[in-house]
Amino acid sequence: MYTRQLKRSILYITAFAAFSTPFMGAAINLALPAIGKDLDANALQLNWIVTIYLLATAVFMLPFGRLGDIVGRKKIFMYGLILFTLTTLAITFSKSIGYFLLFRSLQGLSSAMIFGNSMAIITSVFPPGERGKAMGINITAVYAGLSSGPFLGGLLTEYFGWRSIFIVLIPIGATAALLTFRKIRIEWAEAHSEKPDIPGTIMIGAGLILTIIGFSKLPAFSGGLFILGGLISLTLFFIIEKRTKFPLLDINLLLRNKVFSYSNLAAMIHYSATSAIGFFLSLYLQYLKGFDARTAGIILMTQPVLMAVFSIPAGKLSDRINPGYIASTGLGITAIGIFALTFIQQSTSLIYIISVLAFNGFGYALFSTPNSNAIMSSVEKKHLGVASGMLGTMRMVGQTMSLGIAMLLIALFIGKDKISPDNYPALLNTIRTGLFIFALICIPGIFASLARNKKLNSILNYDK
């Protein structure tokens, strides 16, 4: 049993960390024009500000989760916070886009260290009856960062410059690192006798890099080649893992642990179906409805605010009721909400848009926390870091696939033309087609979520 003081400290520390990265990501999107002007960066280089962070986080999430199982989760988590703080400070001194991108990639690596171990630490400390609530608090912090990022990022950029976005995060990161060092006096390393899997790390890294770059290049032929190369690398990764004594990812977790495999599949499908919706609606609100960027950002805040409001209640509920049932319901609500958005026209009322966003936010909250609870509760303690890293990897892969679908549709419907009133009808068709595809993608996710529920009953000792 862990003391109440330790549990409270871990909740505060992980919440600090959970808020920082999504806040920065959401805020930096509004600051891209200012960064480009200040650092003389072209559109391709600005795109790499987002992409290079995504690549670094996705590639290292699972390896750092596994390393936490071996050398200690607190240690990797704390070093991640320190590196995040130092790289954030370094970015504020950027004089060129090359310098910025170098430390942005290291920032992505630090996020992998943090998020590859945060859920594992929470699971290590909180028993099943308290775990859902704790995860709900953590995920609420994530959504708080997402919802406040566009608004506060816009204000900070307008009045204090883009560097201020990073400056405000430095004390948060430093405080979290200091609290980790002073308040968390114990360590978790149940796989301390095992060794890191270097070949597996290289192969999964190559596979994820090629796949993510491939999706970013669609519909170009080179994009398909990159994706093919990524799939070959990932296939080799699974072959290597079957033959390795201490694998990066124990294949038995996927083949024999139905809860783990189906829950991660549901997570990837959920993020594939939802991540590009904000991108589509941002285009819709600014071009077709005529709102400025700040107003569009405030409207889009509806969804993450509702996600933040309901994440803790959903987590508490998953402590009493099979989280698989709750997550399946959430994914079903999400599918209905996305389908409702496929009917939008240029004349659609703002009340309708906001209502559907609120409905979707409720569905997201019902899915995210309970599904995370299901994943983390389905593995042995020595695999908690791997489970935490796998969950983060599924999120990154899903986000990449979602944005890849969006880019592919824009290329097919609009091509390389600039968006103008002449092609507004094509833009609307693009958005509606994309939303319809995302609604369809949710359906296999619902079945994947339902498929693990009976097994969850026996793991978590639920009577219903």
Tab-separated table of C-alpha atoms in Angstrom:
chain	number	residue	atom	x	y	z
A	1	MET	CA	0.000	0.000	0.000
A	2	TYR	CA	1.217	3.468	-0.854
A	3	THR	CA	0.598	6.517	1.320
A	4	ARG	CA	-2.031	9.089	0.422
A	5	GLN	CA	0.690	11.752	0.268
A	6	LEU	CA	2.664	9.779	-2.333
A	7	LYS	CA	-0.456	9.184	-4.427
A	8	ARG	CA	-1.334	12.876	-4.300
A	9	SER	CA	2.213	13.866	-5.286
A	10	ILE	CA	2.186	11.497	-8.249
A	11	LEU	CA	-1.184	12.848	-9.407
A	12	TYR	CA	0.091	16.443	-9.288
A	13	ILE	CA	3.377	15.637	-11.022
A	14	THR	CA	1.886	13.546	-13.819
A	15	ALA	CA	-0.854	16.151	-14.315
A	16	PHE	CA	1.793	18.883	-14.722
A	17	ALA	CA	3.535	16.766	-17.352
A	18	ALA	CA	0.271	15.758	-19.047
A	19	PHE	CA	-0.768	19.412	-19.426
A	20	SER	CA	2.495	20.786	-20.825
A	21	THR	CA	2.968	18.861	-24.060
A	22	PRO	CA	-0.572	19.098	-25.496
A	23	PHE	CA	-0.730	22.764	-24.480
A	24	MET	CA	2.494	23.441	-26.365
A	25	GLY	CA	1.345	21.467	-29.401
A	26	ALA	CA	-2.009	23.260	-29.594
A	27	ALA	CA	-0.477	26.688	-28.957
A	28	ILE	CA	2.369	26.308	-31.431
A	29	ASN	CA	-0.043	25.680	-34.318
A	30	LEU	CA	-1.277	29.278	-34.013
A	31	ALA	CA	2.289	30.555	-33.664
A	32	LEU	CA	3.611	28.947	-36.884
A	33	PRO	CA	3.200	32.086	-39.031
A	34	ALA	CA	5.055	34.181	-36.436
A	35	ILE	CA	7.826	31.569	-36.154
A	36	GLY	CA	8.151	31.426	-39.944
A	37	LYS	CA	8.464	35.189	-40.202
A	38	ASP	CA	10.976	35.480	-37.351
A	39	LEU	CA	13.194	32.557	-38.434
A	40	ASP	CA	12.725	33.044	-42.187
A	41	ALA	CA	11.249	29.552	-42.595
A	42	ASN	CA	9.289	28.341	-45.617
A	43	ALA	CA	6.057	26.333	-45.507
A	44	LEU	CA	7.861	22.971	-45.711
A	45	GLN	CA	10.127	23.862	-42.795
A	46	LEU	CA	7.149	25.010	-40.741
A	47	ASN	CA	5.464	21.666	-41.400
A	48	TRP	CA	8.565	19.942	-40.028
A	49	ILE	CA	8.086	21.754	-36.701
A	50	VAL	CA	5.054	19.525	-36.173
A	51	THR	CA	6.312	16.438	-38.026
A	52	ILE	CA	9.747	16.120	-36.419
A	53	TYR	CA	8.231	16.253	-32.941
A	54	LEU	CA	5.664	13.615	-33.910
A	55	LEU	CA	8.385	11.378	-35.370
A	56	ALA	CA	10.669	11.599	-32.333
A	57	THR	CA	7.836	10.927	-29.892
A	58	ALA	CA	6.415	7.993	-31.868
A	59	VAL	CA	9.801	6.325	-32.432
A	60	PHE	CA	10.958	6.476	-28.813
A	61	MET	CA	7.684	6.020	-26.901
A	62	LEU	CA	7.773	2.217	-26.710
A	63	PRO	CA	11.579	1.919	-26.201
A	64	PHE	CA	11.524	4.356	-23.278
A	65	GLY	CA	8.513	2.600	-21.790
A	66	ARG	CA	10.439	-0.661	-21.940
A	67	LEU	CA	13.591	1.012	-20.572
A	68	GLY	CA	11.523	2.265	-17.638
A	69	ASP	CA	10.539	-1.338	-16.855
A	70	ILE	CA	14.253	-2.242	-16.789
A	71	VAL	CA	16.102	0.676	-15.152
A	72	GLY	CA	13.228	2.403	-13.321
A	73	ARG	CA	10.135	4.311	-14.408
A	74	LYS	CA	10.666	7.237	-12.059
A	75	LYS	CA	14.219	7.674	-13.329
A	76	ILE	CA	13.244	7.805	-17.017
A	77	PHE	CA	10.212	9.998	-16.245
A	78	MET	CA	12.306	12.492	-14.243
A	79	TYR	CA	15.107	12.632	-16.835
A	80	GLY	CA	12.410	13.222	-19.443
A	81	LEU	CA	11.088	16.214	-17.493
A	82	ILE	CA	14.605	17.625	-17.142
A	83	LEU	CA	15.304	17.194	-20.868
A	84	PHE	CA	11.912	18.716	-21.743
A	85	THR	CA	12.688	21.786	-19.615
A	86	LEU	CA	16.194	22.221	-21.064
A	87	THR	CA	15.094	21.808	-24.678
A	88	THR	CA	12.188	24.194	-24.132
A	89	LEU	CA	14.656	26.750	-22.770
A	90	ALA	CA	17.018	26.156	-25.698
A	91	ILE	CA	14.242	26.762	-28.243
A	92	THR	CA	13.667	30.258	-26.847
A	93	PHE	CA	17.194	31.161	-28.062
A	94	SER	CA	16.517	30.020	-31.643
A	95	LYS	CA	18.053	32.205	-34.354
A	96	SER	CA	17.532	29.788	-37.238
A	97	ILE	CA	14.987	27.165	-38.218
A	98	GLY	CA	17.670	24.457	-38.195
A	99	TYR	CA	18.501	25.171	-34.543
A	100	PHE	CA	14.782	25.217	-33.714
A	101	LEU	CA	14.145	21.842	-35.391
A	102	LEU	CA	17.129	20.210	-33.646
A	103	PHE	CA	15.813	21.018	-30.189
A	104	ARG	CA	12.229	20.383	-31.266
A	105	SER	CA	13.241	16.801	-32.091
A	106	LEU	CA	14.925	16.454	-28.687
A	107	GLN	CA	11.742	17.823	-27.152
A	108	GLY	CA	9.844	15.008	-28.855
A	109	LEU	CA	12.309	12.495	-27.401
A	110	SER	CA	11.771	13.951	-23.923
A	111	SER	CA	7.995	13.638	-24.341
A	112	ALA	CA	8.455	9.956	-25.179
A	113	MET	CA	10.395	9.530	-21.920
A	114	ILE	CA	7.593	11.229	-19.977
A	115	PHE	CA	4.515	9.682	-21.584
A	116	GLY	CA	6.116	6.285	-22.039
A	117	ASN	CA	6.168	6.009	-18.238
A	118	SER	CA	3.505	8.292	-16.730
A	119	MET	CA	0.567	5.875	-17.087
A	120	ALA	CA	2.808	3.045	-15.875
A	121	ILE	CA	3.658	4.991	-12.708
A	122	ILE	CA	-0.026	5.738	-12.053
A	123	THR	CA	-0.887	2.063	-12.547
A	124	SER	CA	1.950	1.005	-10.233
A	125	VAL	CA	0.633	3.153	-7.381
A	126	PHE	CA	-3.152	3.101	-7.722
A	127	PRO	CA	-5.042	-0.207	-7.279
A	128	PRO	CA	-7.909	-1.141	-9.648
A	129	GLY	CA	-10.582	0.497	-7.475
A	130	GLU	CA	-8.800	3.883	-7.652
A	131	ARG	CA	-6.974	3.648	-10.966
A	132	GLY	CA	-9.725	4.904	-13.260
A	133	LYS	CA	-10.180	8.129	-11.299
A	134	ALA	CA	-6.414	8.742	-11.252
A	135	MET	CA	-6.187	8.195	-15.008
A	136	GLY	CA	-9.203	10.457	-15.466
A	137	ILE	CA	-7.380	13.269	-13.668
A	138	ASN	CA	-4.323	12.718	-15.857
A	139	ILE	CA	-6.343	12.712	-19.076
A	140	THR	CA	-8.271	15.782	-17.892
A	141	ALA	CA	-4.926	17.589	-17.695
A	142	VAL	CA	-4.220	16.532	-21.292
A	143	TYR	CA	-7.534	17.934	-22.496
A	144	ALA	CA	-7.053	21.085	-20.413
A	145	GLY	CA	-3.829	21.654	-22.320
A	146	LEU	CA	-5.535	21.006	-25.647
A	147	SER	CA	-8.456	23.328	-24.890
A	148	SER	CA	-6.418	26.210	-23.459
A	149	GLY	CA	-3.557	25.974	-25.966
A	150	PRO	CA	-5.217	27.710	-28.945
A	151	PHE	CA	-6.656	30.574	-26.882
A	152	LEU	CA	-3.677	31.231	-24.589
A	153	GLY	CA	-1.198	30.513	-27.374
A	154	GLY	CA	-2.863	33.118	-29.547
A	155	LEU	CA	-2.775	35.694	-26.764
A	156	LEU	CA	0.844	34.962	-25.855
A	157	THR	CA	1.976	35.131	-29.476
A	158	GLU	CA	0.098	38.358	-30.157
A	159	TYR	CA	1.246	40.291	-27.088
A	160	PHE	CA	4.604	38.706	-26.118
A	161	GLY	CA	5.841	36.860	-29.197
A	162	TRP	CA	6.003	33.135	-30.023
A	163	ARG	CA	8.914	32.495	-27.635
A	164	SER	CA	6.626	33.251	-24.691
A	165	ILE	CA	4.755	29.959	-25.349
A	166	PHE	CA	7.918	28.072	-24.461
A	167	ILE	CA	8.961	30.426	-21.661
A	168	VAL	CA	5.760	29.807	-19.647
A	169	LEU	CA	6.358	26.039	-19.801
A	170	ILE	CA	9.886	26.201	-18.352
A	171	PRO	CA	8.803	26.683	-14.690
A	172	ILE	CA	6.125	23.978	-15.088
A	173	GLY	CA	8.663	21.438	-16.328
A	174	ALA	CA	11.258	22.443	-13.743
A	175	THR	CA	8.718	22.229	-10.907
A	176	ALA	CA	7.542	18.791	-12.022
A	177	ALA	CA	11.142	17.514	-12.214
A	178	LEU	CA	11.977	18.923	-8.767
A	179	LEU	CA	8.838	17.432	-7.216
A	180	THR	CA	9.623	14.062	-8.786
A	181	PHE	CA	13.101	14.116	-7.235
A	182	ARG	CA	11.941	15.263	-3.792
A	183	LYS	CA	8.542	13.620	-3.357
A	184	ILE	CA	8.886	10.250	-5.104
A	185	ARG	CA	11.433	8.299	-3.089
A	186	ILE	CA	10.698	4.844	-4.474
A	187	GLU	CA	11.371	3.193	-7.809
A	188	TRP	CA	9.575	0.664	-10.017
A	189	ALA	CA	11.701	-1.641	-12.198
A	190	GLU	CA	10.122	-5.095	-12.187
A	191	ALA	CA	12.137	-6.150	-15.285
A	192	HIS	CA	15.490	-5.006	-13.817
A	193	SER	CA	17.190	-8.335	-14.623
A	194	GLU	CA	16.415	-8.047	-18.349
A	195	LYS	CA	18.291	-6.184	-21.096
A	196	PRO	CA	17.256	-3.561	-23.665
A	197	ASP	CA	16.412	-4.823	-27.162
A	198	ILE	CA	18.565	-2.711	-29.515
A	199	PRO	CA	17.740	-4.518	-32.819
A	200	GLY	CA	14.019	-4.351	-32.059
A	201	THR	CA	14.292	-0.656	-31.222
A	202	ILE	CA	16.035	0.055	-34.538
A	203	MET	CA	13.484	-1.869	-36.606
A	204	ILE	CA	10.376	-0.388	-35.004
A	205	GLY	CA	11.957	3.064	-35.236
A	206	ALA	CA	12.638	2.616	-38.953
A	207	GLY	CA	9.140	1.239	-39.499
A	208	LEU	CA	7.409	4.126	-37.740
A	209	ILE	CA	9.569	6.798	-39.398
A	210	LEU	CA	8.965	5.421	-42.898
A	211	THR	CA	5.234	4.973	-42.263
A	212	ILE	CA	4.699	8.448	-40.811
A	213	ILE	CA	6.704	10.146	-43.573
A	214	GLY	CA	4.804	8.057	-46.130
A	215	PHE	CA	1.412	9.214	-44.890
A	216	SER	CA	2.628	12.815	-44.943
A	217	LYS	CA	3.573	12.451	-48.634
A	218	LEU	CA	0.292	10.913	-49.848
A	219	PRO	CA	-1.056	10.782	-52.525
A	220	ALA	CA	2.389	10.985	-54.185
A	221	PHE	CA	3.849	7.679	-55.383
A	222	SER	CA	6.807	8.186	-53.037
A	223	GLY	CA	4.358	8.166	-50.126
A	224	GLY	CA	3.258	4.652	-51.030
A	225	LEU	CA	6.895	3.519	-51.281
A	226	PHE	CA	7.678	4.925	-47.828
A	227	ILE	CA	4.635	3.187	-46.339
A	228	LEU	CA	5.634	-0.105	-48.006
A	229	GLY	CA	9.131	0.241	-46.571
A	230	GLY	CA	7.616	0.953	-43.155
A	231	LEU	CA	5.412	-2.148	-43.308
A	232	ILE	CA	8.408	-4.298	-44.284
A	233	SER	CA	10.410	-2.910	-41.357
A	234	LEU	CA	7.544	-3.542	-38.934
A	235	THR	CA	7.192	-7.101	-40.242
A	236	LEU	CA	10.903	-7.683	-39.612
A	237	PHE	CA	10.414	-6.179	-36.156
A	238	PHE	CA	7.804	-8.810	-35.261
A	239	ILE	CA	10.051	-11.590	-36.604
A	240	ILE	CA	12.960	-10.334	-34.492
A	241	GLU	CA	10.781	-10.009	-31.390
A	242	LYS	CA	9.656	-13.646	-31.616
A	243	ARG	CA	13.284	-14.816	-31.472
A	244	THR	CA	14.634	-12.376	-28.868
A	245	LYS	CA	15.080	-13.469	-25.249
A	246	PHE	CA	14.223	-10.011	-23.864
A	247	PRO	CA	12.067	-8.392	-26.562
A	248	LEU	CA	11.104	-4.745	-26.737
A	249	LEU	CA	7.510	-5.913	-27.179
A	250	ASP	CA	6.537	-9.358	-25.946
A	251	ILE	CA	4.550	-10.700	-28.903
A	252	ASN	CA	2.526	-12.856	-26.508
A	253	LEU	CA	0.957	-9.644	-25.208
A	254	LEU	CA	-0.593	-9.197	-28.643
A	255	LEU	CA	-1.268	-12.842	-29.510
A	256	ARG	CA	-2.521	-14.186	-26.183
A	257	ASN	CA	-3.703	-11.114	-24.265
A	258	LYS	CA	-7.016	-10.285	-25.923
A	259	VAL	CA	-7.684	-7.291	-23.682
A	260	PHE	CA	-4.294	-5.712	-24.441
A	261	SER	CA	-4.418	-6.306	-28.211
A	262	TYR	CA	-8.054	-5.300	-28.781
A	263	SER	CA	-7.802	-2.254	-26.493
A	264	ASN	CA	-4.743	-0.971	-28.357
A	265	LEU	CA	-6.453	-1.646	-31.680
A	266	ALA	CA	-9.500	0.292	-30.492
A	267	ALA	CA	-7.231	3.180	-29.429
A	268	MET	CA	-5.510	3.316	-32.829
A	269	ILE	CA	-8.859	3.227	-34.645
A	270	HIS	CA	-10.273	5.938	-32.368
A	271	TYR	CA	-7.364	8.297	-33.048
A	272	SER	CA	-7.452	7.444	-36.770
A	273	ALA	CA	-11.117	8.442	-36.867
A	274	THR	CA	-10.918	11.604	-34.781
A	275	SER	CA	-7.536	13.335	-35.017
A	276	ALA	CA	-8.121	15.177	-38.311
A	277	ILE	CA	-11.644	16.358	-37.452
A	278	GLY	CA	-10.331	19.534	-35.848
A	279	PHE	CA	-8.239	20.201	-38.975
A	280	PHE	CA	-11.276	19.803	-41.242
A	281	LEU	CA	-13.516	21.937	-39.033
A	282	SER	CA	-10.861	24.642	-38.780
A	283	LEU	CA	-10.903	24.928	-42.585
A	284	TYR	CA	-14.698	24.850	-42.593
A	285	LEU	CA	-15.086	27.571	-39.970
A	286	GLN	CA	-12.471	29.918	-41.452
A	287	TYR	CA	-13.117	29.517	-45.181
A	288	LEU	CA	-16.765	28.492	-45.492
A	289	LYS	CA	-18.153	30.313	-42.436
A	290	GLY	CA	-15.780	33.298	-42.554
A	291	PHE	CA	-14.551	33.270	-38.935
A	292	ASP	CA	-11.061	34.454	-38.047
A	293	ALA	CA	-8.532	32.015	-36.587
A	294	ARG	CA	-9.102	33.077	-32.974
A	295	THR	CA	-12.885	32.742	-33.178
A	296	ALA	CA	-12.566	29.362	-34.907
A	297	GLY	CA	-10.202	28.247	-32.145
A	298	ILE	CA	-12.670	29.272	-29.444
A	299	ILE	CA	-15.481	27.356	-31.188
A	300	LEU	CA	-13.300	24.253	-31.499
A	301	MET	CA	-12.491	24.479	-27.776
A	302	THR	CA	-15.997	23.132	-27.110
A	303	GLN	CA	-14.878	19.570	-27.691
A	304	PRO	CA	-11.761	19.376	-25.463
A	305	VAL	CA	-13.545	21.305	-22.708
A	306	LEU	CA	-16.296	18.659	-22.604
A	307	MET	CA	-13.609	15.975	-22.739
A	308	ALA	CA	-11.919	17.519	-19.715
A	309	VAL	CA	-15.215	17.840	-17.814
A	310	PHE	CA	-16.232	14.204	-18.244
A	311	SER	CA	-12.870	12.387	-18.124
A	312	ILE	CA	-12.746	12.132	-14.320
A	313	PRO	CA	-16.381	10.910	-13.976
A	314	ALA	CA	-15.711	8.376	-16.759
A	315	GLY	CA	-12.606	7.227	-14.923
A	316	LYS	CA	-14.500	6.854	-11.650
A	317	LEU	CA	-17.204	4.879	-13.435
A	318	SER	CA	-14.590	2.545	-14.920
A	319	ASP	CA	-13.482	1.713	-11.361
A	320	ARG	CA	-16.952	0.248	-10.708
A	321	ILE	CA	-18.142	-0.959	-14.113
A	322	ASN	CA	-16.243	-2.898	-16.773
A	323	PRO	CA	-14.293	-0.132	-18.617
A	324	GLY	CA	-14.769	-1.982	-21.897
A	325	TYR	CA	-18.513	-1.329	-21.850
A	326	ILE	CA	-17.977	2.370	-21.148
A	327	ALA	CA	-15.297	2.728	-23.833
A	328	SER	CA	-17.485	0.923	-26.398
A	329	THR	CA	-20.354	3.296	-25.605
A	330	GLY	CA	-18.017	6.272	-25.985
A	331	LEU	CA	-16.800	5.083	-29.369
A	332	GLY	CA	-20.406	4.554	-30.478
A	333	ILE	CA	-21.313	8.106	-29.423
A	334	THR	CA	-18.264	9.383	-31.293
A	335	ALA	CA	-19.338	7.576	-34.470
A	336	ILE	CA	-22.832	9.116	-34.245
A	337	GLY	CA	-21.362	12.574	-33.663
A	338	ILE	CA	-18.983	12.330	-36.613
A	339	PHE	CA	-21.811	11.061	-38.826
A	340	ALA	CA	-23.916	14.059	-37.750
A	341	LEU	CA	-21.151	16.352	-39.023
A	342	THR	CA	-21.326	14.822	-42.516
A	343	PHE	CA	-24.550	16.789	-43.103
A	344	ILE	CA	-22.976	20.232	-42.663
A	345	GLN	CA	-23.463	22.848	-45.363
A	346	GLN	CA	-22.065	26.349	-45.686
A	347	SER	CA	-25.339	27.589	-44.191
A	348	THR	CA	-25.356	25.188	-41.218
A	349	SER	CA	-25.991	27.025	-37.955
A	350	LEU	CA	-23.215	27.539	-35.436
A	351	ILE	CA	-25.453	26.090	-32.703
A	352	TYR	CA	-25.555	22.781	-34.611
A	353	ILE	CA	-21.738	22.687	-34.943
A	354	ILE	CA	-21.151	23.484	-31.265
A	355	SER	CA	-23.784	20.954	-30.146
A	356	VAL	CA	-22.174	18.155	-32.151
A	357	LEU	CA	-18.704	19.109	-30.881
A	358	ALA	CA	-20.022	18.912	-27.313
A	359	PHE	CA	-21.613	15.532	-28.063
A	360	ASN	CA	-18.322	14.285	-29.510
A	361	GLY	CA	-16.391	15.579	-26.510
A	362	PHE	CA	-18.624	13.518	-24.235
A	363	GLY	CA	-18.022	10.432	-26.384
A	364	TYR	CA	-14.248	10.972	-26.411
A	365	ALA	CA	-14.199	11.224	-22.613
A	366	LEU	CA	-16.177	8.007	-22.223
A	367	PHE	CA	-13.680	6.222	-24.461
A	368	SER	CA	-10.238	7.559	-23.504
A	369	THR	CA	-9.975	7.057	-19.749
A	370	PRO	CA	-11.760	3.668	-19.532
A	371	ASN	CA	-9.805	2.318	-22.524
A	372	SER	CA	-6.517	3.416	-20.941
A	373	ASN	CA	-7.625	1.752	-17.703
A	374	ALA	CA	-8.342	-1.471	-19.599
A	375	ILE	CA	-4.916	-1.480	-21.296
A	376	MET	CA	-2.894	-0.745	-18.166
A	377	SER	CA	-4.857	-3.226	-16.028
A	378	SER	CA	-4.386	-6.088	-18.498
A	379	VAL	CA	-0.622	-6.658	-18.114
A	380	GLU	CA	1.810	-7.831	-15.452
A	381	LYS	CA	3.747	-5.202	-13.520
A	382	LYS	CA	6.962	-5.895	-15.428
A	383	HIS	CA	5.179	-4.910	-18.671
A	384	LEU	CA	3.582	-1.659	-17.449
A	385	GLY	CA	6.137	0.544	-19.195
A	386	VAL	CA	5.627	-1.361	-22.444
A	387	ALA	CA	1.849	-0.994	-22.084
A	388	SER	CA	2.172	2.750	-21.450
A	389	GLY	CA	4.523	3.136	-24.423
A	390	MET	CA	2.298	1.040	-26.664
A	391	LEU	CA	-0.718	3.188	-25.829
A	392	GLY	CA	1.228	6.320	-26.770
A	393	THR	CA	2.474	4.715	-29.979
A	394	MET	CA	-1.065	3.792	-31.017
A	395	ARG	CA	-2.079	7.404	-30.459
A	396	MET	CA	0.734	8.696	-32.687
A	397	VAL	CA	0.104	6.148	-35.443
A	398	GLY	CA	-3.629	6.882	-35.374
A	399	GLN	CA	-3.045	10.629	-35.581
A	400	THR	CA	-0.704	10.135	-38.534
A	401	MET	CA	-3.190	7.928	-40.406
A	402	SER	CA	-5.999	10.415	-39.772
A	403	LEU	CA	-4.033	13.376	-41.109
A	404	GLY	CA	-2.818	11.228	-44.020
A	405	ILE	CA	-6.425	10.525	-45.035
A	406	ALA	CA	-7.200	14.250	-44.802
A	407	MET	CA	-4.221	15.201	-46.991
A	408	LEU	CA	-5.099	12.499	-49.525
A	409	LEU	CA	-8.669	13.780	-49.866
A	410	ILE	CA	-7.540	17.387	-50.235
A	411	ALA	CA	-5.152	16.323	-53.000
A	412	LEU	CA	-7.899	14.380	-54.790
A	413	PHE	CA	-10.650	17.026	-54.525
A	414	ILE	CA	-8.677	20.291	-54.644
A	415	GLY	CA	-5.175	19.393	-55.797
A	416	LYS	CA	-2.438	22.009	-55.491
A	417	ASP	CA	-4.779	24.968	-55.976
A	418	LYS	CA	-4.991	27.552	-53.227
A	419	ILE	CA	-8.283	27.533	-51.340
A	420	SER	CA	-10.495	30.297	-52.729
A	421	PRO	CA	-14.230	30.963	-53.188
A	422	ASP	CA	-13.999	29.233	-56.561
A	423	ASN	CA	-13.231	25.861	-54.963
A	424	TYR	CA	-15.315	26.223	-51.792
A	425	PRO	CA	-17.776	23.572	-53.083
A	426	ALA	CA	-14.853	21.160	-53.565
A	427	LEU	CA	-13.583	21.977	-50.067
A	428	LEU	CA	-17.008	21.214	-48.584
A	429	ASN	CA	-17.138	17.893	-50.455
A	430	THR	CA	-13.648	17.083	-49.171
A	431	ILE	CA	-14.649	17.767	-45.572
A	432	ARG	CA	-17.921	15.836	-45.777
A	433	THR	CA	-16.273	12.848	-47.483
A	434	GLY	CA	-13.522	12.779	-44.882
A	435	LEU	CA	-16.002	12.912	-42.020
A	436	PHE	CA	-18.039	10.084	-43.568
A	437	ILE	CA	-14.880	7.948	-43.850
A	438	PHE	CA	-13.995	8.706	-40.218
A	439	ALA	CA	-17.487	7.693	-39.089
A	440	LEU	CA	-17.090	4.367	-40.916
A	441	ILE	CA	-13.659	3.822	-39.364
A	442	CYS	CA	-15.267	3.948	-35.911
A	443	ILE	CA	-17.356	0.836	-36.612
A	444	PRO	CA	-14.543	-1.770	-36.445
A	445	GLY	CA	-13.266	0.091	-33.384
A	446	ILE	CA	-16.584	-0.528	-31.625
A	447	PHE	CA	-16.355	-4.257	-32.374
A	448	ALA	CA	-12.714	-4.375	-31.241
A	449	SER	CA	-13.718	-2.650	-28.007
A	450	LEU	CA	-16.613	-5.054	-27.407
A	451	ALA	CA	-14.483	-8.139	-28.147
A	452	ARG	CA	-12.388	-7.766	-24.983
A	453	ASN	CA	-15.168	-7.159	-22.462
A	454	LYS	CA	-15.759	-10.695	-21.159
A	455	LYS	CA	-12.042	-11.127	-20.513
A	456	LEU	CA	-11.962	-7.776	-18.701
A	457	ASN	CA	-14.624	-9.048	-16.289
A	458	SER	CA	-12.292	-11.825	-15.131
A	459	ILE	CA	-9.182	-9.611	-14.977
A	460	LEU	CA	-10.802	-6.844	-12.931
A	461	ASN	CA	-13.297	-9.043	-11.034
A	462	TYR	CA	-16.395	-7.183	-12.193
A	463	ASP	CA	-19.715	-8.808	-11.593
A	464	LYS	CA	-21.238	-7.172	-14.624
